[in-house]
mmCIF file of C-alpha atoms in Angstrom:
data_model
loop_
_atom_site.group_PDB
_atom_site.id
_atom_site.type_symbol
_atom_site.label_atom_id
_atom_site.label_comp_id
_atom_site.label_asym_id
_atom_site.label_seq_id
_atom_site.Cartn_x
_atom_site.Cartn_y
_atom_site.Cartn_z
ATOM 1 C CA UNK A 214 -89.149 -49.476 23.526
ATOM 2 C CA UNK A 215 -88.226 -52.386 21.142
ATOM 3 C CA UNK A 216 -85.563 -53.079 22.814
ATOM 4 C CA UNK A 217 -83.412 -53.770 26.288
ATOM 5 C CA UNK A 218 -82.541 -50.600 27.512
ATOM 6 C CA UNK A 219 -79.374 -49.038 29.518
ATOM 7 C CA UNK A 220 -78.922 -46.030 31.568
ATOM 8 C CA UNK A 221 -77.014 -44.803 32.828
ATOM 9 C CA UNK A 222 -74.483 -45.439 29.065
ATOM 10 C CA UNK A 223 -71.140 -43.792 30.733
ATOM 11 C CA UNK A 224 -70.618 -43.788 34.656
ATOM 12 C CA UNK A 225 -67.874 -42.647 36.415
ATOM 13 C CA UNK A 226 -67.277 -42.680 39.995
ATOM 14 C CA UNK A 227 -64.894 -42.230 42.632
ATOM 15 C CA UNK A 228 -63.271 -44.972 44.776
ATOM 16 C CA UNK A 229 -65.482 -45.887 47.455
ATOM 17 C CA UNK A 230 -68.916 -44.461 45.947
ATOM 18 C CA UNK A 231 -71.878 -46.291 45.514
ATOM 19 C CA UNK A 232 -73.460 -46.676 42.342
ATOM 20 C CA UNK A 233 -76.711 -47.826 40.907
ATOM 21 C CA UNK A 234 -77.223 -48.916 36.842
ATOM 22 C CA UNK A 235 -80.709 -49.531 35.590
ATOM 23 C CA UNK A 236 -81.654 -52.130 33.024
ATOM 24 C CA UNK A 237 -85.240 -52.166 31.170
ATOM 25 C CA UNK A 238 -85.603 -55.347 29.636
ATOM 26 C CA UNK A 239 -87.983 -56.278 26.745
ATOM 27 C CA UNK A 240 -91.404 -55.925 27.794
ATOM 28 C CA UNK A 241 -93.089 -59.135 28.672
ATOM 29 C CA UNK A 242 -89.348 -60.912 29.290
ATOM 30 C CA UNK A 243 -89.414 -63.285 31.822
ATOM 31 C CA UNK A 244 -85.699 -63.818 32.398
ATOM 32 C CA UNK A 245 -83.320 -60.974 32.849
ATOM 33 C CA UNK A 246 -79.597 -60.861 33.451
ATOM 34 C CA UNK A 247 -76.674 -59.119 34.339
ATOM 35 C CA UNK A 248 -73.586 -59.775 32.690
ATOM 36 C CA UNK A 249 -69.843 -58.255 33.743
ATOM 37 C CA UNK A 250 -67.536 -57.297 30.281
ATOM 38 C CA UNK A 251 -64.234 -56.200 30.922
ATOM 39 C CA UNK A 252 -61.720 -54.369 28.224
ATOM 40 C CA UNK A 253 -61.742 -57.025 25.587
ATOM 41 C CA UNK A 254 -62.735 -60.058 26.894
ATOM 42 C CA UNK A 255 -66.254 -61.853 26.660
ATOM 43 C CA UNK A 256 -69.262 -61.027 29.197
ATOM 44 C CA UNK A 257 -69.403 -62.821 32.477
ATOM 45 C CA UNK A 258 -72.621 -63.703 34.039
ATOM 46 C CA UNK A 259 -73.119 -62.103 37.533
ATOM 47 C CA UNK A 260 -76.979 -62.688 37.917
ATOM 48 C CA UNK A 261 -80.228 -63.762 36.537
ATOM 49 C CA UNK A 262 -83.851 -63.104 37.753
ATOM 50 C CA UNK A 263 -86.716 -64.929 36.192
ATOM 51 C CA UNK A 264 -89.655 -62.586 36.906
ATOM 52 C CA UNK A 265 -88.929 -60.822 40.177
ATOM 53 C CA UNK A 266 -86.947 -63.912 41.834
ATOM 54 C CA UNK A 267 -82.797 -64.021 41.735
ATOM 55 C CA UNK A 268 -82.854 -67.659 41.173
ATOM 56 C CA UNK A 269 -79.261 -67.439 40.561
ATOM 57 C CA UNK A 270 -76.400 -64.865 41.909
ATOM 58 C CA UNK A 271 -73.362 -67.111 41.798
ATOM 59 C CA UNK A 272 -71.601 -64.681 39.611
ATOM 60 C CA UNK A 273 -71.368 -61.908 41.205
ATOM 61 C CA UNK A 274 -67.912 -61.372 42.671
ATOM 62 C CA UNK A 275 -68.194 -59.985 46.098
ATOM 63 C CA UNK A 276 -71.279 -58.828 48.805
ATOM 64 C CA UNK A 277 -70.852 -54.979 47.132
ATOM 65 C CA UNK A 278 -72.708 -56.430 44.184
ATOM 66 C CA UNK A 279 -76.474 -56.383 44.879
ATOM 67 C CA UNK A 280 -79.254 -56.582 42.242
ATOM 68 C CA UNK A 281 -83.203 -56.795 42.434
ATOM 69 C CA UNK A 282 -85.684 -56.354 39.818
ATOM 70 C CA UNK A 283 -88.986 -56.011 42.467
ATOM 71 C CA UNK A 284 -91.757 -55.986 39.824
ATOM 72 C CA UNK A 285 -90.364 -58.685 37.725
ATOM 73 C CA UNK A 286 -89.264 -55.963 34.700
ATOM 74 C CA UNK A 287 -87.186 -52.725 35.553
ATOM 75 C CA UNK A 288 -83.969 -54.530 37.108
ATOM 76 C CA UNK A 289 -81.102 -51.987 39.036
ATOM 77 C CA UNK A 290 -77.703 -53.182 39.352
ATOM 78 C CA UNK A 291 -75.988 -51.831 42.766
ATOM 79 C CA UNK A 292 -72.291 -51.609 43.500
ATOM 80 C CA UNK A 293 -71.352 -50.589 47.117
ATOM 81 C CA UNK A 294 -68.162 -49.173 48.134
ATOM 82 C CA UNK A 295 -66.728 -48.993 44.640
ATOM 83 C CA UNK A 296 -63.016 -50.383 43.411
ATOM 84 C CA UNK A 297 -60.850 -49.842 40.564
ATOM 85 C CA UNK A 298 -61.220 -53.165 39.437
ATOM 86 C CA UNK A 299 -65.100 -52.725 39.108
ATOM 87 C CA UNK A 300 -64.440 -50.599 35.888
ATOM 88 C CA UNK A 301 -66.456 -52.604 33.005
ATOM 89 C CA UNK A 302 -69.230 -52.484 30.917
ATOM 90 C CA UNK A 303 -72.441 -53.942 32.722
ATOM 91 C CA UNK A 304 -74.394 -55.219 30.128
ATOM 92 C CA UNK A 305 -78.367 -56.480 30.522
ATOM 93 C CA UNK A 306 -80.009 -59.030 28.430
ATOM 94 C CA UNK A 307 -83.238 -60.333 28.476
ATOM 95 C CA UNK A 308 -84.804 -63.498 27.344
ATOM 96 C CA UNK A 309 -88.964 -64.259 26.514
ATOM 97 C CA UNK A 310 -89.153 -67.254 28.428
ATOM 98 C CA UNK A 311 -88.160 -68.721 31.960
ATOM 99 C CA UNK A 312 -85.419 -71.673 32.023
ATOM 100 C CA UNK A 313 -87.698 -74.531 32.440
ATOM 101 C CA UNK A 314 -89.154 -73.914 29.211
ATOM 102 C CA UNK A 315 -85.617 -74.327 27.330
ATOM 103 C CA UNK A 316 -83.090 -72.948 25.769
ATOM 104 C CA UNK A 317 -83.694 -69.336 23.788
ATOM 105 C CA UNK A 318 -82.163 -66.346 22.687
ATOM 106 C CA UNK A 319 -80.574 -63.449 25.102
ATOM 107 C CA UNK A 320 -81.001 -59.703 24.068
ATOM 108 C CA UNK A 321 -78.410 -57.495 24.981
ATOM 109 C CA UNK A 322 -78.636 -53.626 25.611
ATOM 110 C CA UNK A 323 -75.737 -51.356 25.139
ATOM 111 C CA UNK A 324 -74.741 -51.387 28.332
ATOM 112 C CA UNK A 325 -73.567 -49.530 31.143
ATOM 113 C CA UNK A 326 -69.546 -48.550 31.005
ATOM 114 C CA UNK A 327 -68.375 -47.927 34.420
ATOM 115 C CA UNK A 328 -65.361 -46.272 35.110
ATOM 116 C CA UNK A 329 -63.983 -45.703 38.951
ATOM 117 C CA UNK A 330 -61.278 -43.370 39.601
ATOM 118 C CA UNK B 169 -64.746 -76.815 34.521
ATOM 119 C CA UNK B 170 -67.406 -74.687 31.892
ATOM 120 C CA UNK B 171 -65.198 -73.304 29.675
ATOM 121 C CA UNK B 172 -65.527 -71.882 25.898
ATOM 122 C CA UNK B 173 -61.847 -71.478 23.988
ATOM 123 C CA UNK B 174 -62.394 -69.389 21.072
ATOM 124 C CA UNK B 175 -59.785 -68.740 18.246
ATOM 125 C CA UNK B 176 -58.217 -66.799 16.464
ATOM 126 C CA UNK B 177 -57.822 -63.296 18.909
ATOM 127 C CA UNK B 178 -57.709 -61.348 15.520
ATOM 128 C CA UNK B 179 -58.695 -61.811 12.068
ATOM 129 C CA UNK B 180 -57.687 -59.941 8.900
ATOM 130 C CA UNK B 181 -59.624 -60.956 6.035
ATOM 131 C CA UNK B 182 -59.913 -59.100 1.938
ATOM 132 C CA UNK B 183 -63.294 -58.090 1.287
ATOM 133 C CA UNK B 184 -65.290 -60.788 -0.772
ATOM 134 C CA UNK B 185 -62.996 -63.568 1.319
ATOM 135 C CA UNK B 186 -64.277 -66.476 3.886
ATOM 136 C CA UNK B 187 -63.922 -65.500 7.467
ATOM 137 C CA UNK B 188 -63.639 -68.380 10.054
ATOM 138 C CA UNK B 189 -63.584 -68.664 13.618
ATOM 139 C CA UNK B 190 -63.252 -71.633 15.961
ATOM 140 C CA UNK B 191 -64.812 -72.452 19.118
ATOM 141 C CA UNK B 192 -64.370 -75.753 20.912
ATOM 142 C CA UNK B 193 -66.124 -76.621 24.810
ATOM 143 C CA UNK B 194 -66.094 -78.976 27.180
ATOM 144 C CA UNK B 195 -69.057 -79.622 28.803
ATOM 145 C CA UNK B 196 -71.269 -82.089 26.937
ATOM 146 C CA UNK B 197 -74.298 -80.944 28.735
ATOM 147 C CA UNK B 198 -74.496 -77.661 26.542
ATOM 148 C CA UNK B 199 -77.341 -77.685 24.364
ATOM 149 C CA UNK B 200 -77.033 -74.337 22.470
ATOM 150 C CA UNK B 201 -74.278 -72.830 20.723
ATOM 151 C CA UNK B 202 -75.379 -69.160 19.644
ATOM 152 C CA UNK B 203 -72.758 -66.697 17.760
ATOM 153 C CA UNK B 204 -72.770 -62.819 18.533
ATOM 154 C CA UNK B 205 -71.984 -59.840 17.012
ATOM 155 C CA UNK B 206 -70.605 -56.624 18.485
ATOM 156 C CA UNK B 207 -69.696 -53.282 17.129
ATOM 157 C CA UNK B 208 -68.081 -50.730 19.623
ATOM 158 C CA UNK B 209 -69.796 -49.125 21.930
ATOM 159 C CA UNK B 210 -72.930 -51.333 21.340
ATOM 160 C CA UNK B 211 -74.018 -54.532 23.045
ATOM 161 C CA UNK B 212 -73.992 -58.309 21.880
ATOM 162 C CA UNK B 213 -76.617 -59.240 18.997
ATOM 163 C CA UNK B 214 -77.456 -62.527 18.264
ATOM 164 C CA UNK B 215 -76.143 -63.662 14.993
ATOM 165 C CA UNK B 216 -76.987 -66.947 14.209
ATOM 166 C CA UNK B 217 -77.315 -70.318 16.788
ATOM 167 C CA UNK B 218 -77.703 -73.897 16.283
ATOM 168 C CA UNK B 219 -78.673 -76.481 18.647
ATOM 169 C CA UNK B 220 -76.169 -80.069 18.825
ATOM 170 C CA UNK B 221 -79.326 -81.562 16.349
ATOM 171 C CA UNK B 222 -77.855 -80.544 13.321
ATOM 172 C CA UNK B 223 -74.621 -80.358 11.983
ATOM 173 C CA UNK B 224 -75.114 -76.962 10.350
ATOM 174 C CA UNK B 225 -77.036 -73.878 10.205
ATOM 175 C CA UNK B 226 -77.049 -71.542 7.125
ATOM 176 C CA UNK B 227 -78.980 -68.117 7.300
ATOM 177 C CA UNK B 228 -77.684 -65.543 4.562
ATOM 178 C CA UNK B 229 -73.920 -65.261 4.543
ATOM 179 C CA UNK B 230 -73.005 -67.011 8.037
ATOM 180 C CA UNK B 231 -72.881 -70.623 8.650
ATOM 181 C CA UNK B 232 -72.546 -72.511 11.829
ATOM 182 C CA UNK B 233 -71.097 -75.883 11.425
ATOM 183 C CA UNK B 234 -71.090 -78.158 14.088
ATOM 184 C CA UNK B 235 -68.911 -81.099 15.731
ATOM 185 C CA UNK B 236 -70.679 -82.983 18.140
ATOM 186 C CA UNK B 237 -67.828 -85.641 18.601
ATOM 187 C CA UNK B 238 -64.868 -82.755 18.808
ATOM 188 C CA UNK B 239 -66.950 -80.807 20.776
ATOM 189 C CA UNK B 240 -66.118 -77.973 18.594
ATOM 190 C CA UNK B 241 -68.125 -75.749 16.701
ATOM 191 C CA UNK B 242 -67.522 -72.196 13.884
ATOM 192 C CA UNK B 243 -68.634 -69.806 12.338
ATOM 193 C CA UNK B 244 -68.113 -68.895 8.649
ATOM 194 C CA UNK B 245 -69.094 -65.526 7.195
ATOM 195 C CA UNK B 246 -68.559 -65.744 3.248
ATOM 196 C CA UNK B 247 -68.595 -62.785 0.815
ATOM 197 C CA UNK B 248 -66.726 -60.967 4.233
ATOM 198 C CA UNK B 249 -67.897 -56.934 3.924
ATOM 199 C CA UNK B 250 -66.362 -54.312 5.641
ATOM 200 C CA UNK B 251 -69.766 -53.887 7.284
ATOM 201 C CA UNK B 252 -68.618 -57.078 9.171
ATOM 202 C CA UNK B 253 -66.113 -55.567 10.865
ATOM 203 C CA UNK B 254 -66.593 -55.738 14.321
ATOM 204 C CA UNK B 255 -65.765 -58.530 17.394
ATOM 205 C CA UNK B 256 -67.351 -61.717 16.935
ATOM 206 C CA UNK B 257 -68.140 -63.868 20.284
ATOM 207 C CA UNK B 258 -69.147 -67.659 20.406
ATOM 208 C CA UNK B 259 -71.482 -69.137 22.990
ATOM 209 C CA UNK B 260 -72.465 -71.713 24.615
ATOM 210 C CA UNK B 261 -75.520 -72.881 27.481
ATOM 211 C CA UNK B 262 -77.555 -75.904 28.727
ATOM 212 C CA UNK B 263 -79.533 -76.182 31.495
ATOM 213 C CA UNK B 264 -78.171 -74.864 35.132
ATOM 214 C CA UNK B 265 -80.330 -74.467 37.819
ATOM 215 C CA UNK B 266 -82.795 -73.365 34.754
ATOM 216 C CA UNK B 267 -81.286 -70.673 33.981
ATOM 217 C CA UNK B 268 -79.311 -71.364 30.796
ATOM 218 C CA UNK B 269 -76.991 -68.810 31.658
ATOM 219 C CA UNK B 270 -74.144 -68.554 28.487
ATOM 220 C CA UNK B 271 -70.442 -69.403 29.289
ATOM 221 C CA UNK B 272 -68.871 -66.876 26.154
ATOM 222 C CA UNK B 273 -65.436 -67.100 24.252
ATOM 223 C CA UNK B 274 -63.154 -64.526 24.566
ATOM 224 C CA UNK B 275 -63.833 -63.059 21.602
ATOM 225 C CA UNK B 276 -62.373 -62.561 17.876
ATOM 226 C CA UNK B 277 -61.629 -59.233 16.309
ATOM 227 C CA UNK B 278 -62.509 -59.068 12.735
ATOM 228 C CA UNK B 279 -61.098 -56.759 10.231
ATOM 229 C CA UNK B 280 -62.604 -56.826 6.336
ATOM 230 C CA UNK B 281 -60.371 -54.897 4.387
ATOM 231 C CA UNK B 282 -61.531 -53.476 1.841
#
């Protein structure tokens, strides 16, 4: 697709469940990340990959947050052990080039809105 | 600290009216400043960015101008629609670990009415 694309769009889970969201970025992106929105408030990064390496997973907030993107494009998202205060949108962006070659726009999908019960 | 303050919360604005919002950082190292655009239920999209360079950006309707010395930077959407109705988010990266990873403001809800 043109686009960065999100699935699952709704989640919901129960307390203590594991859950996995997928991200397909723009084909050919270099850079992907992860980004944490909660109820009206701005993203916050959790992660970024350039190709298949996390160079960089200072945001996420505790070890139940894993992410890997193994072929350097399809990227999954994985939240152990769920908690009500995991409830957010998980949104994915994408960007054409790695870091080193400066600054450039982010593409956003839709997201993932996660709900825990 | 890497922070982005962003203001006002909420905007109300008559259709055909300038809408501003304000965002002012701290960290001098940022080197990009991009604005974003969300409607509910959808995901960011880039709206317009500027780089500290230039002191404004014009494309269409939506202006950047930009502060270097206040460290401040907004955004100015003139001829407001209700089309522009949605929540408006400024941005802000430079180079970390070369990742240019954005550092967002909280957010500004925008109403045109009509």
């Amino acid at each position: 697709g043109a686009g960065v694309s999100q699935s699952p769009r709704y989640k919901v889970a129960k307390r203590g469940q594991d859950v996995a969201l997928r991200c397909d970025p723009i084909s050919g992106h270099v850079s992907l990340f992860w980004y944490q929105q909660a109820l009206g408030q701005g993203p916050e990064f959790l992660t970024y990959f350039q190709n298949e390496a996390q160079l960089d997973k200072s945001g996420l907030p505790s070890d139940r947050f894993f992410a890997e993107r193994p072929e350097g494009s399809v990227s999954t998202l994985k939240i152990q052990r769920t908690q009500q205060e995991d409830s957010a949108v998980y949104l994915c962006a994408s960007r054409e080039t790695a870091g080193s070659e400066g600054n450039q726009p982010q593409h956003f999908g839709d997201g993932t809105r996660l709900s825990i019960l | 600290q890497q922070q982005v303050k962003q203001s006002p919360q909420s905007l109300i604005v008559q259709k055909g009216g300038i809408s501003i919002i304000n965002c002012a950082y701290e960290n001098t190292a940022f080197d990009y400043f991009p604005w974003y655009q969300q409607f509910p239920g959808k995901g960011p999209a880039l709206l317009i960015a500027i780089r500290p360079d230039v002191s404004e950006k014009k494309e269409g309707r939506f202006t950047i101008s930009f502060n270097k010395s206040a460290k401040q930077f907004s955004l100015h959407i003139m001829d407001s629609q209700p089309g522009d109705s949605a929540t408006y988010f400024c941005a802000a990266s430079g180079l970390r670990d070369s990742n240019y990873q954005l550092i967002w403001g909280a957010g500004t809800k925008l109403i045109i009415k009509p």
